[in-house]
CSV table of C-alpha atoms and ligand atoms in Angstrom, one decimal:
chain,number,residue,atom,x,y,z
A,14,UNK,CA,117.4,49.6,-32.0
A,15,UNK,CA,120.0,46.8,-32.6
A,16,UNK,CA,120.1,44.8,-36.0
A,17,UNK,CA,121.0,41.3,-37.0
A,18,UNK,CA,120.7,38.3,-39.3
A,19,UNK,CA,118.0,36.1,-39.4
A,20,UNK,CA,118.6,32.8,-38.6
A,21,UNK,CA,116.8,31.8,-41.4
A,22,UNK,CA,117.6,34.1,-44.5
A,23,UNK,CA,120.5,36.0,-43.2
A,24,UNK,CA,118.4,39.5,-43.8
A,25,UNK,CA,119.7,42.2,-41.6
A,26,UNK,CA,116.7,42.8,-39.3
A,27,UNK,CA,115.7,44.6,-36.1
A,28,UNK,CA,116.3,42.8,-33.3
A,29,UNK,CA,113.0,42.4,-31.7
A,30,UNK,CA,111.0,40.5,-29.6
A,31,UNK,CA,107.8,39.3,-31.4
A,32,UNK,CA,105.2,36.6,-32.7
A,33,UNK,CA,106.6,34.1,-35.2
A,34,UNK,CA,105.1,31.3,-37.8
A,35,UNK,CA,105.1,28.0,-35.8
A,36,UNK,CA,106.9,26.4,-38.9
A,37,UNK,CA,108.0,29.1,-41.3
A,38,UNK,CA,111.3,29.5,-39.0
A,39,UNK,CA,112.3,32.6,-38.8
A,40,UNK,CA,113.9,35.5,-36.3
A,41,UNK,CA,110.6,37.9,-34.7
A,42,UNK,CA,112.3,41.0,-36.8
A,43,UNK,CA,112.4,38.8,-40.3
A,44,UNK,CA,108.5,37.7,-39.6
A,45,UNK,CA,107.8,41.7,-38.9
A,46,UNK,CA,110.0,42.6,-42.3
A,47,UNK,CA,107.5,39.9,-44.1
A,48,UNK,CA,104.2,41.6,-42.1
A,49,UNK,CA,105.5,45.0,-43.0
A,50,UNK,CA,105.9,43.6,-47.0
A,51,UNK,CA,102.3,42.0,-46.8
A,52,UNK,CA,101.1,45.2,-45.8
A,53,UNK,CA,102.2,47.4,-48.5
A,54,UNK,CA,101.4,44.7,-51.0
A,55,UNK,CA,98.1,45.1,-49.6
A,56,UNK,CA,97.5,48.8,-49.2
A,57,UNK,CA,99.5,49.3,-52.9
A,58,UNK,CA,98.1,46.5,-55.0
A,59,UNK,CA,95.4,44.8,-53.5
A,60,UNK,CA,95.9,41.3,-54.0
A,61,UNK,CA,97.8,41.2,-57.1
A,62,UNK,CA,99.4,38.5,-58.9
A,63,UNK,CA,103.0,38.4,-57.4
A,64,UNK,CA,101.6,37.6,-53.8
A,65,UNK,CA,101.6,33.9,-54.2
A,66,UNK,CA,105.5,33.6,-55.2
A,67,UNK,CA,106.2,36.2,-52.5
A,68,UNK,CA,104.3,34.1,-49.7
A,69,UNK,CA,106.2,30.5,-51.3
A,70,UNK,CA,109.8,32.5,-51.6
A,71,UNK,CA,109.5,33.8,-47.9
A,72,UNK,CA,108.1,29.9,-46.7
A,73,UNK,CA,110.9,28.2,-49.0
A,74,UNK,CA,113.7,30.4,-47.6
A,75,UNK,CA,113.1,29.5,-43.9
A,76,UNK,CA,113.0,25.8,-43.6
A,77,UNK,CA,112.8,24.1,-39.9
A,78,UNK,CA,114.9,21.1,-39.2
A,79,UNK,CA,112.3,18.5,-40.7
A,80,UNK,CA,111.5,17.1,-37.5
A,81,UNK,CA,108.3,18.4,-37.5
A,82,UNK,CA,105.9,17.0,-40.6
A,83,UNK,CA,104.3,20.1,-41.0
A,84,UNK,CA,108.0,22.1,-41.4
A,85,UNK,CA,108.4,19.1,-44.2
A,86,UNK,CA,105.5,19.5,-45.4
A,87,UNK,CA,105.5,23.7,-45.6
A,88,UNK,CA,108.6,23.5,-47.5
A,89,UNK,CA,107.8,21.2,-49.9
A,90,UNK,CA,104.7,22.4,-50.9
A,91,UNK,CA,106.0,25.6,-51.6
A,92,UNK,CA,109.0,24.4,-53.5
A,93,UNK,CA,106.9,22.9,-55.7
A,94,UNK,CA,104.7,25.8,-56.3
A,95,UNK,CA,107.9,27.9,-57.3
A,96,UNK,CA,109.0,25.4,-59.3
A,97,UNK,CA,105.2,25.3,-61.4
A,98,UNK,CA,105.0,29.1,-61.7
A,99,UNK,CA,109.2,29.5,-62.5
A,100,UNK,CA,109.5,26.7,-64.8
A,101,UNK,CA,106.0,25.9,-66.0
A,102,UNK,CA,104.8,29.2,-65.9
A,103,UNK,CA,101.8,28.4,-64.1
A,104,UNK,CA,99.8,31.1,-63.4
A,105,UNK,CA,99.6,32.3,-59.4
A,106,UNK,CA,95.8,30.7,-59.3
A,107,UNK,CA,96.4,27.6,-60.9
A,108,UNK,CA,100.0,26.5,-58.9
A,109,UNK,CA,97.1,26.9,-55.8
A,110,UNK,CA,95.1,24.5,-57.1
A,111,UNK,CA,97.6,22.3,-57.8
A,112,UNK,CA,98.9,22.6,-54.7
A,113,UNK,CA,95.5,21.1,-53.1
A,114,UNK,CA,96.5,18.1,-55.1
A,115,UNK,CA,99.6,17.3,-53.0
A,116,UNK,CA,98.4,17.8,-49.4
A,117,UNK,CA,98.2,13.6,-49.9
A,118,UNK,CA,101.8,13.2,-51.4
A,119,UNK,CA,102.2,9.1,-51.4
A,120,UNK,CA,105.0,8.0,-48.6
A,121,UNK,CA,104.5,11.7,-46.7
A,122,UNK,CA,106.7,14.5,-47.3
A,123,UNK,CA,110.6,14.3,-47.9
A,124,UNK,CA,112.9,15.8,-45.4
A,125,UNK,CA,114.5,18.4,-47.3
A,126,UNK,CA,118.0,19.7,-46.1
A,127,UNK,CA,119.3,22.8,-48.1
A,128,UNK,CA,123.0,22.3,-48.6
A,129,UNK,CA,123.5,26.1,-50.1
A,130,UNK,CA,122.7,29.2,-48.5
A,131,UNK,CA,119.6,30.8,-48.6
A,132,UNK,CA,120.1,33.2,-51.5
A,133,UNK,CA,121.3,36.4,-52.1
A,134,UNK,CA,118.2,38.0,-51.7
A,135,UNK,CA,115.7,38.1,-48.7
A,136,UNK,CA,112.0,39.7,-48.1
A,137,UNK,CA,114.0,43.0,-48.0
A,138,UNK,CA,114.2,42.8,-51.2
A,139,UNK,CA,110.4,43.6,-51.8
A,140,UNK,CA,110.2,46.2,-49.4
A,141,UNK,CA,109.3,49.8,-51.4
A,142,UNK,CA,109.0,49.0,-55.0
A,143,UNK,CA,108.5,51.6,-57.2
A,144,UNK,CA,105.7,50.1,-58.9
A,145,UNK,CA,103.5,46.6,-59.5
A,146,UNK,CA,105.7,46.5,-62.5
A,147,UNK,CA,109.1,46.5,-60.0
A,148,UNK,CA,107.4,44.5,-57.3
A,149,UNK,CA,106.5,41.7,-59.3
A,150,UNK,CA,109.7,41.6,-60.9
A,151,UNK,CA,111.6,41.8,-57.4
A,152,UNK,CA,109.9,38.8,-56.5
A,153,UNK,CA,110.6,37.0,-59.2
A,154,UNK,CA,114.1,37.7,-58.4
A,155,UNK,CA,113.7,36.7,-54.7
A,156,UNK,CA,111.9,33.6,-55.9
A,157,UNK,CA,114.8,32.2,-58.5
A,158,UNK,CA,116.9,32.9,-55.7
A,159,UNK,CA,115.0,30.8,-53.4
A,160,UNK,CA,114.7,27.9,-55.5
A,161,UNK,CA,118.3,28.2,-56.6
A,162,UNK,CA,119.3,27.9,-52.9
A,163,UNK,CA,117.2,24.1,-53.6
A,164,UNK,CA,119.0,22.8,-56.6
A,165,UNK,CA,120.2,19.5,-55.2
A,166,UNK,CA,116.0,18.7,-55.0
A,167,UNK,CA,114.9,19.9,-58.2
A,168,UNK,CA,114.4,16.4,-59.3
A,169,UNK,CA,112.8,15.6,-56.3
A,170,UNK,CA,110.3,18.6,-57.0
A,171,UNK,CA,109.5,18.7,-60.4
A,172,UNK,CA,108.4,14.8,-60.0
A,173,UNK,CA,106.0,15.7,-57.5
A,174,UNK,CA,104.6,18.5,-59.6
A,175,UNK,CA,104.8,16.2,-62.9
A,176,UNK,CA,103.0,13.7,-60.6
A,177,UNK,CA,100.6,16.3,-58.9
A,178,UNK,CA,99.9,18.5,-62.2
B,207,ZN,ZN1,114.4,35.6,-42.6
């Protein structure tokens, strides 16, 4: 099978044809990768802890072009709950509720443009972890990557979480 980047994230991933998010954008072979992490999350862990930043890290990573308010709105929300549980150390259960809190953001949601790249690390990153212990580290990792890859919104971010929270 032939490999490639994803459009989205740059992860190396099968080349496949396959179902996609309508606005998490990403190639069919990154969207399996992510499946094929959710799975072993599941079948190792349960529902632990670390799910939330991994599901905000993979949405946060693979932005549409804004056109679309849901793609605006998808990124946003999940910037801001990086931002809570990275810099605010919200725990995973509480950055959810906050997040309910935003779904009516005053003005709409931003179009956000990511000037960077998308990080050094991708949802490959959490594939095979040798334990909880190393999977929820790994996606913290993935996560400060993520939001690194946003640092010219920050500001933009933390006010709607100082506003929201
Ligand atoms: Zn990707």
């Amino acid at each position: 099978m032939t490999a490639g980047p994803c459009f989205g994230c740059g992860a190396i991933v099968p080349d496949v044809d396959g179902p996609t998010h309508p606005y998490i954008h990403s190639s069919a072979g990154c969207w399996k990768k992510f499946g094929e992490v959710q799975a072993q999350e599941s079948r190792r862990f349960g529902y632990p802890p670390a799910h939330r930043l991994v599901v905000d890290a993979y949405a946060a990573q693979h932005p549409g072009d804004g056109s679309d308010r849901r793609d605006r709105q998808s990124v946003f929300v999940h910037l801001v709950a990086l931002c809570a549980m990275l810099e605010r150390g919200l725990a995973p259960a509480s950055a959810t509720r906050l997040l309910g809190t935003l779904v009516h953001l005053q003005g709409g949601f931003p179009r956000l443009e990511r000037d960077s790249g998308p990080g050094d690390l991708t949802v490959l990153h959490m594939l095979d972890a040798p334990d909880y212990e190393g999977y929820e580290r790994r996606a913290r990792e993935w996560a400060d990557a993520v939001w690194g890859s946003w640092a010219e919104h920050h500001e933009t971010i933390r006010k709607a979480l100082a506003a929201g929270g």
